[in-house]
CSV table of C-alpha atoms in Angstrom, one decimal:
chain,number,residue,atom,x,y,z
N,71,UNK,CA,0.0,0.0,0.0
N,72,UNK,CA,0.9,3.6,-0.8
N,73,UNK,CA,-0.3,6.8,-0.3
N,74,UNK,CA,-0.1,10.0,-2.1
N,75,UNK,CA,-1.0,14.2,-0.7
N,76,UNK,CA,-0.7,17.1,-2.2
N,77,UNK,CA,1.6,19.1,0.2
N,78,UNK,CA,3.6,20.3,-2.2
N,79,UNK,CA,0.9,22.3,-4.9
N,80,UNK,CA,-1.9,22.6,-2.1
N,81,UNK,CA,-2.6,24.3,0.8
N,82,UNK,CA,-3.8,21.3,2.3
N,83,UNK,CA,-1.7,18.2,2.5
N,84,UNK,CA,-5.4,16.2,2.9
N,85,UNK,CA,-4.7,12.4,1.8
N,86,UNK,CA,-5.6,12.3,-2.4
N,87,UNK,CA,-4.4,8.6,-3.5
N,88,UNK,CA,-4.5,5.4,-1.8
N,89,UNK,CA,-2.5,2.6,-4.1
N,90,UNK,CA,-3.3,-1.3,-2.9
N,91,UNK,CA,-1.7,-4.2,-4.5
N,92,UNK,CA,-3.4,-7.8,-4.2
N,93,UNK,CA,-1.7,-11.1,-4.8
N,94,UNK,CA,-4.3,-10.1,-8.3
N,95,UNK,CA,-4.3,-7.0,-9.3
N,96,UNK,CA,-3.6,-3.2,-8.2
N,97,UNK,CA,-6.4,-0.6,-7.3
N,98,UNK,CA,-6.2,3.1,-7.2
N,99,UNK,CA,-8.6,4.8,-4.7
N,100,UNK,CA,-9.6,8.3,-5.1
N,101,UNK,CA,-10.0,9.7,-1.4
N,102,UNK,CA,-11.4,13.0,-3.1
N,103,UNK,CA,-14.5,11.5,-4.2
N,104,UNK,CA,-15.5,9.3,-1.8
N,105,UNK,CA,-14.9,7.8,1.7
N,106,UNK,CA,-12.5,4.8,1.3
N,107,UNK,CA,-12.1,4.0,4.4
N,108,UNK,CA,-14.6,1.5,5.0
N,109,UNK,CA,-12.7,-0.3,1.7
N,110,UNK,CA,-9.8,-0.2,4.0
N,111,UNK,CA,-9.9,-0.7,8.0
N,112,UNK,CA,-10.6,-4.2,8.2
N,113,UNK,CA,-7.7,-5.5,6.8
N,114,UNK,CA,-5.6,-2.1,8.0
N,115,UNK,CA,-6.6,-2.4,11.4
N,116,UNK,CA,-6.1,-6.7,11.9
N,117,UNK,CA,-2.3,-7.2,13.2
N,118,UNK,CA,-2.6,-11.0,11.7
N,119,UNK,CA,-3.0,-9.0,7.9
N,120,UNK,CA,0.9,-8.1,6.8
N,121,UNK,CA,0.9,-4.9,5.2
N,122,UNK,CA,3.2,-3.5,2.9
N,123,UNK,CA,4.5,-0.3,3.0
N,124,UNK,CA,8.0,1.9,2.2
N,125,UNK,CA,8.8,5.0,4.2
N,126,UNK,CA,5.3,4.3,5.8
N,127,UNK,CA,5.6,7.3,8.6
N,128,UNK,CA,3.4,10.3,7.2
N,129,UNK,CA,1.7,7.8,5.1
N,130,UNK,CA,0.3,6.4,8.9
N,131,UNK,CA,0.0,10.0,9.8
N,132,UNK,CA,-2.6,10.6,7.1
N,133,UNK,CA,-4.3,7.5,7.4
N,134,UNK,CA,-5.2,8.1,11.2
N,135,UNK,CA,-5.9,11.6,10.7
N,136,UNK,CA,-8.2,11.8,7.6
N,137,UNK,CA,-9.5,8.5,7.6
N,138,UNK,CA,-9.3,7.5,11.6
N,139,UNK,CA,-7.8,4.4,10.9
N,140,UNK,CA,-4.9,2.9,12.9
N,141,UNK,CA,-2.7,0.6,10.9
N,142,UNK,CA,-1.1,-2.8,12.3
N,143,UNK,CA,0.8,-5.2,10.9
N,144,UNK,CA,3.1,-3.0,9.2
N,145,UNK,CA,6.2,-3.9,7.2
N,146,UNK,CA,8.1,-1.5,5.7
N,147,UNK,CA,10.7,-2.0,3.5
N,148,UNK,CA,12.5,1.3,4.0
N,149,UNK,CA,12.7,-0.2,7.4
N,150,UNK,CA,13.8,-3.9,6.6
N,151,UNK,CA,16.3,-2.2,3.8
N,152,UNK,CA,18.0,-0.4,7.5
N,153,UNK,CA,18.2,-3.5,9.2
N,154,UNK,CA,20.0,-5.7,6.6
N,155,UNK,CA,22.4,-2.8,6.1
N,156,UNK,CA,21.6,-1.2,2.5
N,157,UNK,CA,23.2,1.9,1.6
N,158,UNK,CA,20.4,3.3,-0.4
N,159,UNK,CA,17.3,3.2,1.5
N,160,UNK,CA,15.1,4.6,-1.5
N,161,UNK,CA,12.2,2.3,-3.3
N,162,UNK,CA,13.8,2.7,-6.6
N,163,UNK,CA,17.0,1.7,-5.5
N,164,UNK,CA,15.8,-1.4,-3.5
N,165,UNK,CA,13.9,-2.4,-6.7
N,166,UNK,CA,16.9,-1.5,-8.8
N,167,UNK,CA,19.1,-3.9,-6.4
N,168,UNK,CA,16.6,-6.9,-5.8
N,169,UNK,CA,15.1,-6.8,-9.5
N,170,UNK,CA,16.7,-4.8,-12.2
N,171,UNK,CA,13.8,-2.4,-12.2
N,172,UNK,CA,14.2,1.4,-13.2
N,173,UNK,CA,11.5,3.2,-11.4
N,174,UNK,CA,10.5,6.9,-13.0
N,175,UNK,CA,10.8,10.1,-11.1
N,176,UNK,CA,8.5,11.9,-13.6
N,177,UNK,CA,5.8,12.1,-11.2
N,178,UNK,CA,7.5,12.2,-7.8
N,179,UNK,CA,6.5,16.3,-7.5
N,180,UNK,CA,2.8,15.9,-9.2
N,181,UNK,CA,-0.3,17.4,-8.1
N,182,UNK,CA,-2.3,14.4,-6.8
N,183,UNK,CA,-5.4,16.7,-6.2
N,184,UNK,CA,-5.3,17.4,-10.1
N,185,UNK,CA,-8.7,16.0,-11.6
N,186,UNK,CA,-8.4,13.8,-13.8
N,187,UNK,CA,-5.1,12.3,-13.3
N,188,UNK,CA,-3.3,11.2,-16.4
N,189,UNK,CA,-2.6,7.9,-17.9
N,190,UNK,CA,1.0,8.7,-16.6
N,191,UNK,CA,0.2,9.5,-13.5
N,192,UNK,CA,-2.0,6.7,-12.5
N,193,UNK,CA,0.8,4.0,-13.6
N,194,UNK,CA,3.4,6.2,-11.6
N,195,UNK,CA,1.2,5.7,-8.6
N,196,UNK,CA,0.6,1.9,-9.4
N,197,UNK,CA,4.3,1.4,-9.4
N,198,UNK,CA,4.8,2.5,-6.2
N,199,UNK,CA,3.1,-0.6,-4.5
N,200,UNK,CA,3.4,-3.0,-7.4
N,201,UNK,CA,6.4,-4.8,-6.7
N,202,UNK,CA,6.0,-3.8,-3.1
N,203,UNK,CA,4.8,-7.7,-1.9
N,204,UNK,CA,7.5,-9.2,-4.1
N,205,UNK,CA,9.9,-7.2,-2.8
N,206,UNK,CA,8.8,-7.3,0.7
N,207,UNK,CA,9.0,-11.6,0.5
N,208,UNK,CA,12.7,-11.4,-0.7
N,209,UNK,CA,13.6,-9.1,2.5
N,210,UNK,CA,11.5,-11.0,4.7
N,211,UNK,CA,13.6,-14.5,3.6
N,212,UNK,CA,16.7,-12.3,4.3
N,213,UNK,CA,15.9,-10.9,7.3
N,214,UNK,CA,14.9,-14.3,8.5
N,215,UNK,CA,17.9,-16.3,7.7
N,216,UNK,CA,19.8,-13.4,9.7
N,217,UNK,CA,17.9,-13.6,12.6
N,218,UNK,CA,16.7,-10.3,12.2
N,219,UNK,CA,12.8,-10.4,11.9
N,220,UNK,CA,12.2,-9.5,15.1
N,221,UNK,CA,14.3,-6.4,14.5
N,222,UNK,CA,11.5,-5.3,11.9
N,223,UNK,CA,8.4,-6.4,14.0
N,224,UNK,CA,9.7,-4.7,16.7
N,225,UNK,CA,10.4,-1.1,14.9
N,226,UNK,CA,7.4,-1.2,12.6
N,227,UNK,CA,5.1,-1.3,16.2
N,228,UNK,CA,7.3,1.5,17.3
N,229,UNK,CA,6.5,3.1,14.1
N,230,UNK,CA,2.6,2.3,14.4
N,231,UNK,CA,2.7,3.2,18.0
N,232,UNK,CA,4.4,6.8,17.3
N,233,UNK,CA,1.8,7.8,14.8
N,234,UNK,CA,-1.2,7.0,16.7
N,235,UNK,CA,-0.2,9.7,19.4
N,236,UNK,CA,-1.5,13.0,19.3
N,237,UNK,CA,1.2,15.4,17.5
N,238,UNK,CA,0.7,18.4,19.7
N,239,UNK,CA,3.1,21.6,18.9
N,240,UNK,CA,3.5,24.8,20.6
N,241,UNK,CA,2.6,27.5,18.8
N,242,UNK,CA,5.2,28.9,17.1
N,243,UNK,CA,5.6,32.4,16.0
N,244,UNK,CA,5.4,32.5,11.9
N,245,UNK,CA,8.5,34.7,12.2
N,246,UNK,CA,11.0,32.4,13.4
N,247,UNK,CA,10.8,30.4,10.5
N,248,UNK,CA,11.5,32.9,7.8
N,249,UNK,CA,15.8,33.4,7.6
N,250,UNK,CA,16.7,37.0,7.9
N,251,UNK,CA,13.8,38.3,10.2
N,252,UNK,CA,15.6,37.6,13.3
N,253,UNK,CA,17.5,41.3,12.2
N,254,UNK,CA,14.4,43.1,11.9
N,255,UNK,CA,12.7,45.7,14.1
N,256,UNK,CA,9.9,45.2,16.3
N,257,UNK,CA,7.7,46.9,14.2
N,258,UNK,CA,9.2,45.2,10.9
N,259,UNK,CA,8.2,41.9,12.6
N,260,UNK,CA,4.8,42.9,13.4
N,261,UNK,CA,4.4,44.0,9.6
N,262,UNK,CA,5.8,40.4,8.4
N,263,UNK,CA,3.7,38.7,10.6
N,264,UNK,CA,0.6,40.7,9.0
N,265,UNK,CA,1.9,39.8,6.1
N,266,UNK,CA,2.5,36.2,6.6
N,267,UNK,CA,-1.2,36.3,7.9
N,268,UNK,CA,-2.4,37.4,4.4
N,269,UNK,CA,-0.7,35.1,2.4
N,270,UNK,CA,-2.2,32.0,4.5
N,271,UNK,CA,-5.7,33.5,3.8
N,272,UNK,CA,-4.9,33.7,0.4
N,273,UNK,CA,-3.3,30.7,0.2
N,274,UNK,CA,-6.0,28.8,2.3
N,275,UNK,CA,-8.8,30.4,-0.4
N,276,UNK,CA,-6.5,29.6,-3.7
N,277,UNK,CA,-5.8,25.7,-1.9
N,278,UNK,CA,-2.3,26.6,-2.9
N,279,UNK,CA,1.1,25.7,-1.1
N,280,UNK,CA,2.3,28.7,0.4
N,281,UNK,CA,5.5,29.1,-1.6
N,282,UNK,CA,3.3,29.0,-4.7
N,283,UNK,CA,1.6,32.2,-3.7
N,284,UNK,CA,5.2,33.5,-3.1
N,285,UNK,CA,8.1,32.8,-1.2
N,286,UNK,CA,9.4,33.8,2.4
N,287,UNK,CA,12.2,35.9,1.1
N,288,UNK,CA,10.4,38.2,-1.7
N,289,UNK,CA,8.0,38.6,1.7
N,290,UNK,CA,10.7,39.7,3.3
N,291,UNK,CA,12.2,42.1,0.7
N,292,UNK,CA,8.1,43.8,0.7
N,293,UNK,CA,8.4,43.6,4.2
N,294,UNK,CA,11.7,45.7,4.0
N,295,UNK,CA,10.5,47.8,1.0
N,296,UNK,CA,7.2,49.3,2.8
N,297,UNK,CA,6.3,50.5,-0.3
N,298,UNK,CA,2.9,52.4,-1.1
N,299,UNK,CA,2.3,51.2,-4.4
N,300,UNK,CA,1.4,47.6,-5.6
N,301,UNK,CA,3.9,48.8,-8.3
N,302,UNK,CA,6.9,49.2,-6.2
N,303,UNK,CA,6.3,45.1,-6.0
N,304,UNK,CA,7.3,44.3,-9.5
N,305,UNK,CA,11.3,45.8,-8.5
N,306,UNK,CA,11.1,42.6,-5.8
N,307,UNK,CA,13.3,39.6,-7.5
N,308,UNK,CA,11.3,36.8,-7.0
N,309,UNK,CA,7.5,38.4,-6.3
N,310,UNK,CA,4.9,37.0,-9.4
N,311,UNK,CA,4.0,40.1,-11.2
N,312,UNK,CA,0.4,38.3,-11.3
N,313,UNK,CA,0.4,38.4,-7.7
N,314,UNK,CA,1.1,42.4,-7.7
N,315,UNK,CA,-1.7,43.0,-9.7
N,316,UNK,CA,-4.5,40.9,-8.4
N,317,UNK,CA,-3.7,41.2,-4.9
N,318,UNK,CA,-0.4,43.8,-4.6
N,319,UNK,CA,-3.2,46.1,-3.3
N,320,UNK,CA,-4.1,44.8,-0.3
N,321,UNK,CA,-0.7,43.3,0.6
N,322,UNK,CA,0.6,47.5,0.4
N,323,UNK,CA,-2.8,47.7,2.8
N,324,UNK,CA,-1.5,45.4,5.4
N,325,UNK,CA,2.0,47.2,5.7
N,326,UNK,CA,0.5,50.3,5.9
N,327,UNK,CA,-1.8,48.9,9.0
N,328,UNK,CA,1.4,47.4,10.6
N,329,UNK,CA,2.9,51.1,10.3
N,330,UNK,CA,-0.3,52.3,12.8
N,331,UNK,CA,0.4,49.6,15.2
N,332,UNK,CA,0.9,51.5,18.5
N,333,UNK,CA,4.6,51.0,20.1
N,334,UNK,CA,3.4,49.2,23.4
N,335,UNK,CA,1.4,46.1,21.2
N,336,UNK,CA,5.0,45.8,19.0
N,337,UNK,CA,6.6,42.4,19.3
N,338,UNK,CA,10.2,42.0,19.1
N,339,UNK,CA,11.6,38.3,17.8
N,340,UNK,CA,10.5,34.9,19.8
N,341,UNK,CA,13.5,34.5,23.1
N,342,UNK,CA,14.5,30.7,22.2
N,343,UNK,CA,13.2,28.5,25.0
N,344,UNK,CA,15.0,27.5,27.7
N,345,UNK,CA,17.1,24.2,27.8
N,346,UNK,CA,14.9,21.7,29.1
N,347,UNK,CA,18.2,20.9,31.7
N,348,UNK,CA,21.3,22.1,32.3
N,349,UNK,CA,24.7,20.9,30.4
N,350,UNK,CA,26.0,18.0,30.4
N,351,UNK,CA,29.1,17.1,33.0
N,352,UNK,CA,32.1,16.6,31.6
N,353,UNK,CA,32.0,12.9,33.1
N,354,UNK,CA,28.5,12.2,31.4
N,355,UNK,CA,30.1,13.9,28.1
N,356,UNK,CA,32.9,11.4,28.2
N,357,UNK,CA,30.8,8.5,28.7
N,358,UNK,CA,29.0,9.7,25.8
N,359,UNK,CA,32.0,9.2,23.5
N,360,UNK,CA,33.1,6.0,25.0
N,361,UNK,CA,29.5,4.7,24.1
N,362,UNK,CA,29.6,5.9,20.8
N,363,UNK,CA,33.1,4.0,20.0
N,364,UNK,CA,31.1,0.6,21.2
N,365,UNK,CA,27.9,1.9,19.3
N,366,UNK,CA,30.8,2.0,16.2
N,367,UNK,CA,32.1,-0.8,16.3
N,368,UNK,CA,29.0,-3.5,16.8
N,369,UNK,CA,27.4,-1.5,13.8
N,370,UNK,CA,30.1,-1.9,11.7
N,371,UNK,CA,30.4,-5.6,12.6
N,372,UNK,CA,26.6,-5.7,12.0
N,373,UNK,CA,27.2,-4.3,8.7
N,374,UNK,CA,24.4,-1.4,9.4
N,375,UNK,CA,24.3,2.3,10.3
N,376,UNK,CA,25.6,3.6,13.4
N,377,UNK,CA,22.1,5.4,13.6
N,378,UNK,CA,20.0,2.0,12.8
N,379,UNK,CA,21.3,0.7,15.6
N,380,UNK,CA,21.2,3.3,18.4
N,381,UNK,CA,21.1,7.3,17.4
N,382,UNK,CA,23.3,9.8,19.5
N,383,UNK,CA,20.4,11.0,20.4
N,384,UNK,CA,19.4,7.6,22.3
N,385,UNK,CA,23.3,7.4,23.6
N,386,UNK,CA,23.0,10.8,25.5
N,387,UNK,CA,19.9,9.8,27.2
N,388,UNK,CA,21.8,6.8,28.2
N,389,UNK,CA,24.8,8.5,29.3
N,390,UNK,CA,22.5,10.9,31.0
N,391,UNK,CA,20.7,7.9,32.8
N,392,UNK,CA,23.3,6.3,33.8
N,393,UNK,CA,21.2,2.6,33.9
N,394,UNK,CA,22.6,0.4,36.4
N,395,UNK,CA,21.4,-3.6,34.2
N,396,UNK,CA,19.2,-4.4,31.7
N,397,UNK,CA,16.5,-3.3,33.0
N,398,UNK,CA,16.8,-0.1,33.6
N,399,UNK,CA,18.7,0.1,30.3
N,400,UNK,CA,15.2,-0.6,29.0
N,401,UNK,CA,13.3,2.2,30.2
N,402,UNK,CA,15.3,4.4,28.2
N,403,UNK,CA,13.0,6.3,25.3
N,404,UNK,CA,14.1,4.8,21.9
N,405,UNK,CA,15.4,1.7,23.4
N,406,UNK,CA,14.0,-1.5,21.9
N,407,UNK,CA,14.5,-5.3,22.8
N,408,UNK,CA,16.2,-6.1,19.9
N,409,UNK,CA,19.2,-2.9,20.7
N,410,UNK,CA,19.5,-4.2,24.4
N,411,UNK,CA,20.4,-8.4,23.2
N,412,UNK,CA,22.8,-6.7,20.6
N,413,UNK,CA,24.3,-4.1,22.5
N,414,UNK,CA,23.3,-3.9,26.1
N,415,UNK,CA,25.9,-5.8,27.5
N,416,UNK,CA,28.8,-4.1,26.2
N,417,UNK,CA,27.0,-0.7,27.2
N,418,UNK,CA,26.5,-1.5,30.6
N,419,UNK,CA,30.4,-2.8,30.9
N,420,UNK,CA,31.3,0.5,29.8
N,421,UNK,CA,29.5,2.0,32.2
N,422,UNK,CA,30.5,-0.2,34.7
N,423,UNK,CA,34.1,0.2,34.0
């Protein structure tokens, strides 16, 4: 199974495509026209029904979001690729390696909310998941015969687990992702704020990406321009001339509101937060490193990446933690079963040392 948004053209990244290959033939699902989630969630839902998936994470994002299913059963080949120590992780190149096959990139940037999709665009999308079951059988034998399936059960249910919980972010000021606007003024801020506000209501009522109404840094250039003419836009490298005229109007409307914006409501650029806790010790920092060299070398031995098997990120917390056996080891975040028989040991003796 595959599925396809439209993130990239649209303002809304709303699930467009689901692709399912049978032991019999491939469907296409259009999730613009109709509900297919009844099609779906039995066989999604039922852990003893192996599904096939690559790079599955914001694939099970959307499918719990728009269609409230939860998927089980998982197994991705992205995943299984990791764990048998491929280089290039990428569908196309594990179908190049396993089969031969030269998979097109025509399509990889398309508009899936496009109606009607082409003839080349609906056999890009059935590609994606038709050799998916074959290819997912060959890695599954592999992974067997180096007693690594239980590797890939037990990261795919991490994987299913993770996007089932809520994904909850601060609010975060518009500003602080645009480069440059930490140099502005107070009231330049306010005035790119207002006009970050405008192109997301425009955006939101053209169901456009927001790049394609026009990019952070011609924004910023208007921002820094203030001018009083939707003409004085068409001088801005970078700002669609179309855009000027249809709408350069009331953009020059907004910056001349953010100029009437009284000093005390001005906002100057978001403080960073504070570090969650304090710097590391240098003892804690050096254990750190001497993890990292036994991290090395099992992964090499393994013949996989230092990350696959445990991320810095996942070595600091156990630095930080300091776990005194096994158990404790466990109750690390990001530790899994399979990480503790490979590498636990030799963590702890470090530790321990």
């Amino acid at each position: 199974m595959d599925c396809e948004a439209a993130g990239f053209h649209r303002y809304s990244d709303r699930l467009c495509l689901v692709q399912i290959t049978t032991d019999t033939a491939t469907y296409i699902l259009d999730a613009l026209s109709f509900d297919v989630s009844p099609l779906l969630r039995s066989s999604l839902e039922r852990p003893e029904v192996q599904v096939n998936m690559h790079g599955s994470d914001f694939d099970l994002v959307l499918l719990r979001r728009d269609l409230s299913i939860g998927l089980h059963g998982l197994f991705d080949t992205q995943i299984a690729g990791a764990l048998l120590g491929r280089e290039s992780l990428g569908l196309a190149s594990l179908l190049k390696d396993y089969h031969g096959l030269e998979l097109s990139k025509k399509y990889q940037r398309a508009d899936w909310a496009m109606r009607p999709l082409t003839e080349g665009m609906l056999e890009y999308a059935a590609a994606d998941t038709h050799y998916l079951n074959t290819l997912s059988d060959q890695m599954h034998t592999e992974l067997r015969a180096r007693r690594r399936e239980s590797w890939l059960v037990e990261e795919c249910k991490a994987l299913e687990k993770s996007s089932s919980s809520a994904q909850r972010s601060e609010e975060i000021d518009p500003v602080s992702r645009v480069k440059g606007a930490r140099e502005l003024t107070p009231r330049q801020l306010t005035a790119l704020r207002q006009a970050l506000q405008w192109r997301d209501k425009l955006a939101r009522e053209k169901d456009k990406a927001l790049f394609r109404i026009v990019g952070d840094g011609p924004l910023l250039e208007a921002v820094l321009m203030n001018p009083h003419h939707p003409r004085e836009l068409f001088d801005i490298k970078g700002f669609p001339k179309g855009l000027a005229r249809s709408n350069g109007s009331d953009l020059v409307r907004v910056l001349e509101s953010a100029a009437q914006v009284p000093e005390s409501e001005l906002q100057s650029y978001p403080s960073r937060p504070r570090a969650r806790s304090r710097r590391s010790s240098p003892e804690t920092e050096a254990l750190l490193e001497a993890l990292k060299l036994v991290r090395n070398a099992l992964a090499e031995k393994l013949g996989i990446a230092k990350g696959t098997l445990l991320s810095n990120a996942v070595l600091s917390r156990v630095a930080k933690a300091n776990p005194k056996n096994l158990d404790s080891l466990a109750e690390v975040e990001g530790m899994r079963r399979w990480k503790i028989e490979v590498v636990g040991d030799s963590l702890l003796e470090v530790i321990h040392r």
